[in-house]
PDB file of C-alpha atoms and ligand atoms in Angstrom:
ATOM      1  CA  UNK A   1      25.509  36.194  -4.805  1.00 41.00           C
ATOM      2  CA  UNK A   2      22.083  37.628  -3.984  1.00 43.00           C
ATOM      3  CA  UNK A   3      19.512  35.160  -2.807  1.00 44.00           C
ATOM      4  CA  UNK A   4      16.455  34.819  -4.997  1.00 43.00           C
ATOM      5  CA  UNK A   5      13.014  34.338  -3.494  1.00 44.00           C
ATOM      6  CA  UNK A   6      11.562  33.336  -6.828  1.00 45.00           C
ATOM      7  CA  UNK A   7      10.243  29.805  -7.005  1.00 41.00           C
ATOM      8  CA  UNK A   8      12.136  27.473  -9.268  1.00 41.00           C
ATOM      9  CA  UNK A   9       9.689  25.621 -11.458  1.00 44.00           C
ATOM     10  CA  UNK A  10       6.010  24.974 -10.896  1.00 53.00           C
ATOM     11  CA  UNK A  11       6.740  21.285 -11.530  1.00 64.00           C
ATOM     12  CA  UNK A  12       9.472  21.107  -8.897  1.00 69.00           C
ATOM     13  CA  UNK A  13       8.052  18.928  -6.107  1.00 69.00           C
ATOM     14  CA  UNK A  14       9.147  21.421  -3.450  1.00 69.00           C
ATOM     15  CA  UNK A  15      11.658  24.144  -2.557  1.00 76.00           C
ATOM     16  CA  UNK A  16      14.934  22.982  -1.025  1.00 88.00           C
ATOM     17  CA  UNK A  17      14.495  20.507   1.823  1.00 91.00           C
ATOM     18  CA  UNK A  18      16.951  20.206   4.695  1.00 93.00           C
ATOM     19  CA  UNK A  19      15.623  17.649   7.207  1.00 95.00           C
ATOM     20  CA  UNK A  20      18.873  15.699   7.622  1.00 95.00           C
ATOM     21  CA  UNK A  21      18.187  13.011   4.981  1.00 95.00           C
ATOM     22  CA  UNK A  22      20.272  13.493   1.851  1.00 94.00           C
ATOM     23  CA  UNK A  23      18.657  13.974  -1.576  1.00 94.00           C
ATOM     24  CA  UNK A  24      19.436  10.525  -2.924  1.00 96.00           C
ATOM     25  CA  UNK A  25      18.140   8.743   0.188  1.00 97.00           C
ATOM     26  CA  UNK A  26      14.964  10.853   0.129  1.00 97.00           C
ATOM     27  CA  UNK A  27      14.444   9.973  -3.539  1.00 97.00           C
ATOM     28  CA  UNK A  28      15.061   6.261  -2.954  1.00 98.00           C
ATOM     29  CA  UNK A  29      12.730   6.137   0.063  1.00 98.00           C
ATOM     30  CA  UNK A  30      10.030   8.036  -1.849  1.00 98.00           C
ATOM     31  CA  UNK A  31      10.384   5.519  -4.681  1.00 98.00           C
ATOM     32  CA  UNK A  32       9.968   2.607  -2.272  1.00 98.00           C
ATOM     33  CA  UNK A  33       6.961   4.277  -0.651  1.00 98.00           C
ATOM     34  CA  UNK A  34       5.472   4.807  -4.127  1.00 98.00           C
ATOM     35  CA  UNK A  35       5.667   1.057  -4.693  1.00 98.00           C
ATOM     36  CA  UNK A  36       4.001   0.514  -1.303  1.00 98.00           C
ATOM     37  CA  UNK A  37       1.286   3.006  -2.247  1.00 98.00           C
ATOM     38  CA  UNK A  38       0.703   1.204  -5.555  1.00 98.00           C
ATOM     39  CA  UNK A  39       0.552  -2.218  -3.893  1.00 98.00           C
ATOM     40  CA  UNK A  40      -1.807  -0.957  -1.186  1.00 98.00           C
ATOM     41  CA  UNK A  41      -4.081   0.758  -3.738  1.00 98.00           C
ATOM     42  CA  UNK A  42      -4.266  -2.370  -5.893  1.00 98.00           C
ATOM     43  CA  UNK A  43      -5.007  -4.590  -2.899  1.00 98.00           C
ATOM     44  CA  UNK A  44      -7.662  -2.084  -1.783  1.00 98.00           C
ATOM     45  CA  UNK A  45      -9.428  -2.265  -5.177  1.00 98.00           C
ATOM     46  CA  UNK A  46      -9.176  -6.062  -5.313  1.00 98.00           C
ATOM     47  CA  UNK A  47     -10.624  -6.419  -1.803  1.00 98.00           C
ATOM     48  CA  UNK A  48     -13.464  -3.988  -2.530  1.00 98.00           C
ATOM     49  CA  UNK A  49     -14.273  -5.822  -5.768  1.00 98.00           C
ATOM     50  CA  UNK A  50     -14.352  -9.137  -3.860  1.00 98.00           C
ATOM     51  CA  UNK A  51     -16.716  -7.538  -1.295  1.00 98.00           C
ATOM     52  CA  UNK A  52     -19.090  -6.796  -4.179  1.00 98.00           C
ATOM     53  CA  UNK A  53     -18.728 -10.037  -6.083  1.00 98.00           C
ATOM     54  CA  UNK A  54     -18.290 -12.812  -3.527  1.00 98.00           C
ATOM     55  CA  UNK A  55     -20.858 -15.633  -3.788  1.00 98.00           C
ATOM     56  CA  UNK A  56     -21.635 -18.902  -2.032  1.00 97.00           C
ATOM     57  CA  UNK A  57     -22.440 -20.176   1.479  1.00 96.00           C
ATOM     58  CA  UNK A  58     -19.721 -17.999   3.065  1.00 95.00           C
ATOM     59  CA  UNK A  59     -21.227 -14.832   1.558  1.00 98.00           C
ATOM     60  CA  UNK A  60     -22.088 -13.071   4.810  1.00 97.00           C
ATOM     61  CA  UNK A  61     -18.769 -13.821   6.519  1.00 97.00           C
ATOM     62  CA  UNK A  62     -16.596 -12.838   3.573  1.00 98.00           C
ATOM     63  CA  UNK A  63     -18.676  -9.831   2.448  1.00 98.00           C
ATOM     64  CA  UNK A  64     -18.360  -8.378   5.956  1.00 98.00           C
ATOM     65  CA  UNK A  65     -14.718  -9.383   6.431  1.00 98.00           C
ATOM     66  CA  UNK A  66     -13.688  -7.846   3.097  1.00 98.00           C
ATOM     67  CA  UNK A  67     -15.453  -4.600   4.035  1.00 98.00           C
ATOM     68  CA  UNK A  68     -13.309  -4.262   7.167  1.00 98.00           C
ATOM     69  CA  UNK A  69     -10.192  -5.019   5.148  1.00 98.00           C
ATOM     70  CA  UNK A  70     -10.839  -2.599   2.268  1.00 98.00           C
ATOM     71  CA  UNK A  71     -11.705   0.168   4.720  1.00 98.00           C
ATOM     72  CA  UNK A  72      -8.385  -0.348   6.504  1.00 98.00           C
ATOM     73  CA  UNK A  73      -6.482  -0.341   3.184  1.00 98.00           C
ATOM     74  CA  UNK A  74      -8.270   2.806   1.994  1.00 98.00           C
ATOM     75  CA  UNK A  75      -7.339   4.597   5.214  1.00 98.00           C
ATOM     76  CA  UNK A  76      -3.715   3.466   4.828  1.00 98.00           C
ATOM     77  CA  UNK A  77      -3.005   5.005   1.432  1.00 98.00           C
ATOM     78  CA  UNK A  78      -3.250   8.625   2.621  1.00 98.00           C
ATOM     79  CA  UNK A  79      -0.459   8.477   5.245  1.00 98.00           C
ATOM     80  CA  UNK A  80       1.793   6.660   2.747  1.00 98.00           C
ATOM     81  CA  UNK A  81       1.203   9.321   0.063  1.00 98.00           C
ATOM     82  CA  UNK A  82       1.698  12.154   2.540  1.00 98.00           C
ATOM     83  CA  UNK A  83       4.985  10.664   3.759  1.00 98.00           C
ATOM     84  CA  UNK A  84       6.179  10.763   0.126  1.00 98.00           C
ATOM     85  CA  UNK A  85       5.201  14.469   0.007  1.00 97.00           C
ATOM     86  CA  UNK A  86       6.982  15.128   3.316  1.00 97.00           C
ATOM     87  CA  UNK A  87      10.134  13.724   1.716  1.00 97.00           C
ATOM     88  CA  UNK A  88       9.794  16.264  -1.109  1.00 96.00           C
ATOM     89  CA  UNK A  89       8.442  14.062  -3.887  1.00 96.00           C
ATOM     90  CA  UNK A  90       5.126  13.766  -5.698  1.00 97.00           C
ATOM     91  CA  UNK A  91       2.863  10.821  -4.858  1.00 98.00           C
ATOM     92  CA  UNK A  92       1.711   8.684  -7.824  1.00 97.00           C
ATOM     93  CA  UNK A  93      -2.063   9.009  -8.188  1.00 96.00           C
ATOM     94  CA  UNK A  94      -3.018   7.879 -11.695  1.00 97.00           C
ATOM     95  CA  UNK A  95      -4.183   4.344 -12.428  1.00 96.00           C
ATOM     96  CA  UNK A  96      -1.431   4.078 -15.074  1.00 97.00           C
ATOM     97  CA  UNK A  97       1.349   5.020 -12.634  1.00 97.00           C
ATOM     98  CA  UNK A  98      -0.002   2.749  -9.919  1.00 97.00           C
ATOM     99  CA  UNK A  99      -0.324  -0.168 -12.358  1.00 97.00           C
ATOM    100  CA  UNK A 100       3.274   0.348 -13.501  1.00 97.00           C
ATOM    101  CA  UNK A 101       4.587   0.434  -9.924  1.00 98.00           C
ATOM    102  CA  UNK A 102       2.640  -2.371  -8.239  1.00 98.00           C
ATOM    103  CA  UNK A 103       4.017  -5.873  -7.705  1.00 97.00           C
ATOM    104  CA  UNK A 104       0.439  -7.246  -7.476  1.00 97.00           C
ATOM    105  CA  UNK A 105      -1.705  -8.574 -10.305  1.00 96.00           C
ATOM    106  CA  UNK A 106      -4.636  -6.389 -11.346  1.00 95.00           C
ATOM    107  CA  UNK A 107      -8.115  -7.113  -9.976  1.00 95.00           C
ATOM    108  CA  UNK A 108      -9.482 -10.265 -11.680  1.00 95.00           C
ATOM    109  CA  UNK A 109     -12.087  -9.302 -14.286  1.00 93.00           C
ATOM    110  CA  UNK A 110     -13.965 -12.577 -13.814  1.00 96.00           C
ATOM    111  CA  UNK A 111     -14.846 -12.887 -10.101  1.00 96.00           C
ATOM    112  CA  UNK A 112     -13.163 -16.028  -8.692  1.00 98.00           C
ATOM    113  CA  UNK A 113     -14.842 -18.535  -6.348  1.00 98.00           C
ATOM    114  CA  UNK A 114     -14.977 -17.470  -2.694  1.00 97.00           C
ATOM    115  CA  UNK A 115     -11.967 -19.440  -1.424  1.00 97.00           C
ATOM    116  CA  UNK A 116      -9.938 -18.464  -4.488  1.00 98.00           C
ATOM    117  CA  UNK A 117     -10.643 -14.832  -3.536  1.00 98.00           C
ATOM    118  CA  UNK A 118      -9.275 -15.587  -0.068  1.00 98.00           C
ATOM    119  CA  UNK A 119      -6.160 -17.196  -1.559  1.00 98.00           C
ATOM    120  CA  UNK A 120      -5.567 -14.184  -3.843  1.00 98.00           C
ATOM    121  CA  UNK A 121      -5.890 -11.825  -0.860  1.00 98.00           C
ATOM    122  CA  UNK A 122      -3.429 -13.891   1.233  1.00 98.00           C
ATOM    123  CA  UNK A 123      -0.894 -13.578  -1.591  1.00 98.00           C
ATOM    124  CA  UNK A 124      -1.660  -9.856  -1.917  1.00 98.00           C
ATOM    125  CA  UNK A 125      -1.085  -9.117   1.767  1.00 98.00           C
ATOM    126  CA  UNK A 126       2.112 -11.181   1.718  1.00 98.00           C
ATOM    127  CA  UNK A 127       3.338  -9.273  -1.360  1.00 98.00           C
ATOM    128  CA  UNK A 128       2.642  -5.874   0.245  1.00 98.00           C
ATOM    129  CA  UNK A 129       4.472  -7.033   3.389  1.00 98.00           C
ATOM    130  CA  UNK A 130       7.506  -7.916   1.240  1.00 98.00           C
ATOM    131  CA  UNK A 131       7.422  -4.497  -0.451  1.00 98.00           C
ATOM    132  CA  UNK A 132       7.287  -2.732   2.938  1.00 98.00           C
ATOM    133  CA  UNK A 133      10.030  -4.928   4.407  1.00 98.00           C
ATOM    134  CA  UNK A 134      12.364  -4.356   1.442  1.00 98.00           C
ATOM    135  CA  UNK A 135      12.347  -0.622   2.194  1.00 98.00           C
ATOM    136  CA  UNK A 136      13.105  -1.021   5.885  1.00 96.00           C
ATOM    137  CA  UNK A 137      16.935  -1.161   5.710  1.00 97.00           C
ATOM    138  CA  UNK A 138      17.064   2.064   3.695  1.00 98.00           C
ATOM    139  CA  UNK A 139      14.740   3.938   6.072  1.00 98.00           C
ATOM    140  CA  UNK A 140      16.850   2.630   8.948  1.00 97.00           C
ATOM    141  CA  UNK A 141      20.140   3.659   7.346  1.00 97.00           C
ATOM    142  CA  UNK A 142      18.823   7.176   6.652  1.00 98.00           C
ATOM    143  CA  UNK A 143      17.448   7.499  10.231  1.00 98.00           C
ATOM    144  CA  UNK A 144      14.036   8.058   8.650  1.00 98.00           C
ATOM    145  CA  UNK A 145      12.050   7.149  11.750  1.00 98.00           C
ATOM    146  CA  UNK A 146       8.648   8.336  10.479  1.00 98.00           C
ATOM    147  CA  UNK A 147       8.956   6.065   7.433  1.00 98.00           C
ATOM    148  CA  UNK A 148      10.227   3.176   9.589  1.00 98.00           C
ATOM    149  CA  UNK A 149       7.278   3.696  11.934  1.00 98.00           C
ATOM    150  CA  UNK A 150       4.826   3.710   9.027  1.00 98.00           C
ATOM    151  CA  UNK A 151       6.392   0.544   7.594  1.00 98.00           C
ATOM    152  CA  UNK A 152       6.189  -1.159  11.008  1.00 98.00           C
ATOM    153  CA  UNK A 153       2.485  -0.384  11.268  1.00 98.00           C
ATOM    154  CA  UNK A 154       1.799  -1.573   7.725  1.00 98.00           C
ATOM    155  CA  UNK A 155       3.773  -4.800   8.242  1.00 98.00           C
ATOM    156  CA  UNK A 156       1.794  -5.626  11.388  1.00 98.00           C
ATOM    157  CA  UNK A 157      -1.537  -5.131   9.584  1.00 98.00           C
ATOM    158  CA  UNK A 158      -0.586  -7.103   6.447  1.00 98.00           C
ATOM    159  CA  UNK A 159       0.909 -10.000   8.382  1.00 98.00           C
ATOM    160  CA  UNK A 160      -2.085 -10.199  10.733  1.00 98.00           C
ATOM    161  CA  UNK A 161      -4.597  -9.985   7.875  1.00 98.00           C
ATOM    162  CA  UNK A 162      -2.714 -12.643   5.885  1.00 98.00           C
ATOM    163  CA  UNK A 163      -2.891 -14.950   8.941  1.00 98.00           C
ATOM    164  CA  UNK A 164      -6.638 -14.411   9.354  1.00 98.00           C
ATOM    165  CA  UNK A 165      -7.323 -15.053   5.673  1.00 98.00           C
ATOM    166  CA  UNK A 166      -4.968 -18.044   5.599  1.00 98.00           C
ATOM    167  CA  UNK A 167      -6.911 -19.566   8.509  1.00 97.00           C
ATOM    168  CA  UNK A 168      -9.995 -19.750   6.266  1.00 96.00           C
ATOM    169  CA  UNK A 169      -8.092 -22.045   3.904  1.00 95.00           C
ATOM    170  CA  UNK A 170      -7.357 -24.760   6.511  1.00 91.00           C
ATOM    171  CA  UNK A 171      -9.532 -27.803   5.839  1.00 85.00           C
ATOM    172  CA  UNK A 172     -11.599 -29.077   8.797  1.00 75.00           C
TER     173      UNK A 172
HETATM  174 FE1  FE2 B   1     -20.735  -2.535   0.633  1.00 81.12          FE
END
């Protein structure tokens, strides 16, 4: 049979991929990374909103701390999305898709008190860590080292940030 050079469909995520990870594993890993992207995006927006809306005697500390955290989260979403593309799938980018995929609650509409913000962010970082960790065995099984490496980096950041935030909640 003659080979065709014609592209399949314009909506096909990519031409045939042959990187040594089978189609179903690539799809499952991309799905897990999409959940990680949604969680990270939601936590980014929550943290940025808290940067804007924090009040009280800890204003300076938290306003500055949240800025560092939302900047890190913002920088993290691009490598996650591009790993999904490298696996041959589209990255979710609409608010509706991200809201459907995330395990986190949406940004509170009424800004909480400062320490309640901290508590919400601890839970958010812990939830994103769980989402990343859940995907690890599959990436491992498929010998998907780039995804495993990305997950390792994300786990280290979320666990460290959760510790730092949690430390603010210890009573003196
Ligand atoms: Fe700012």
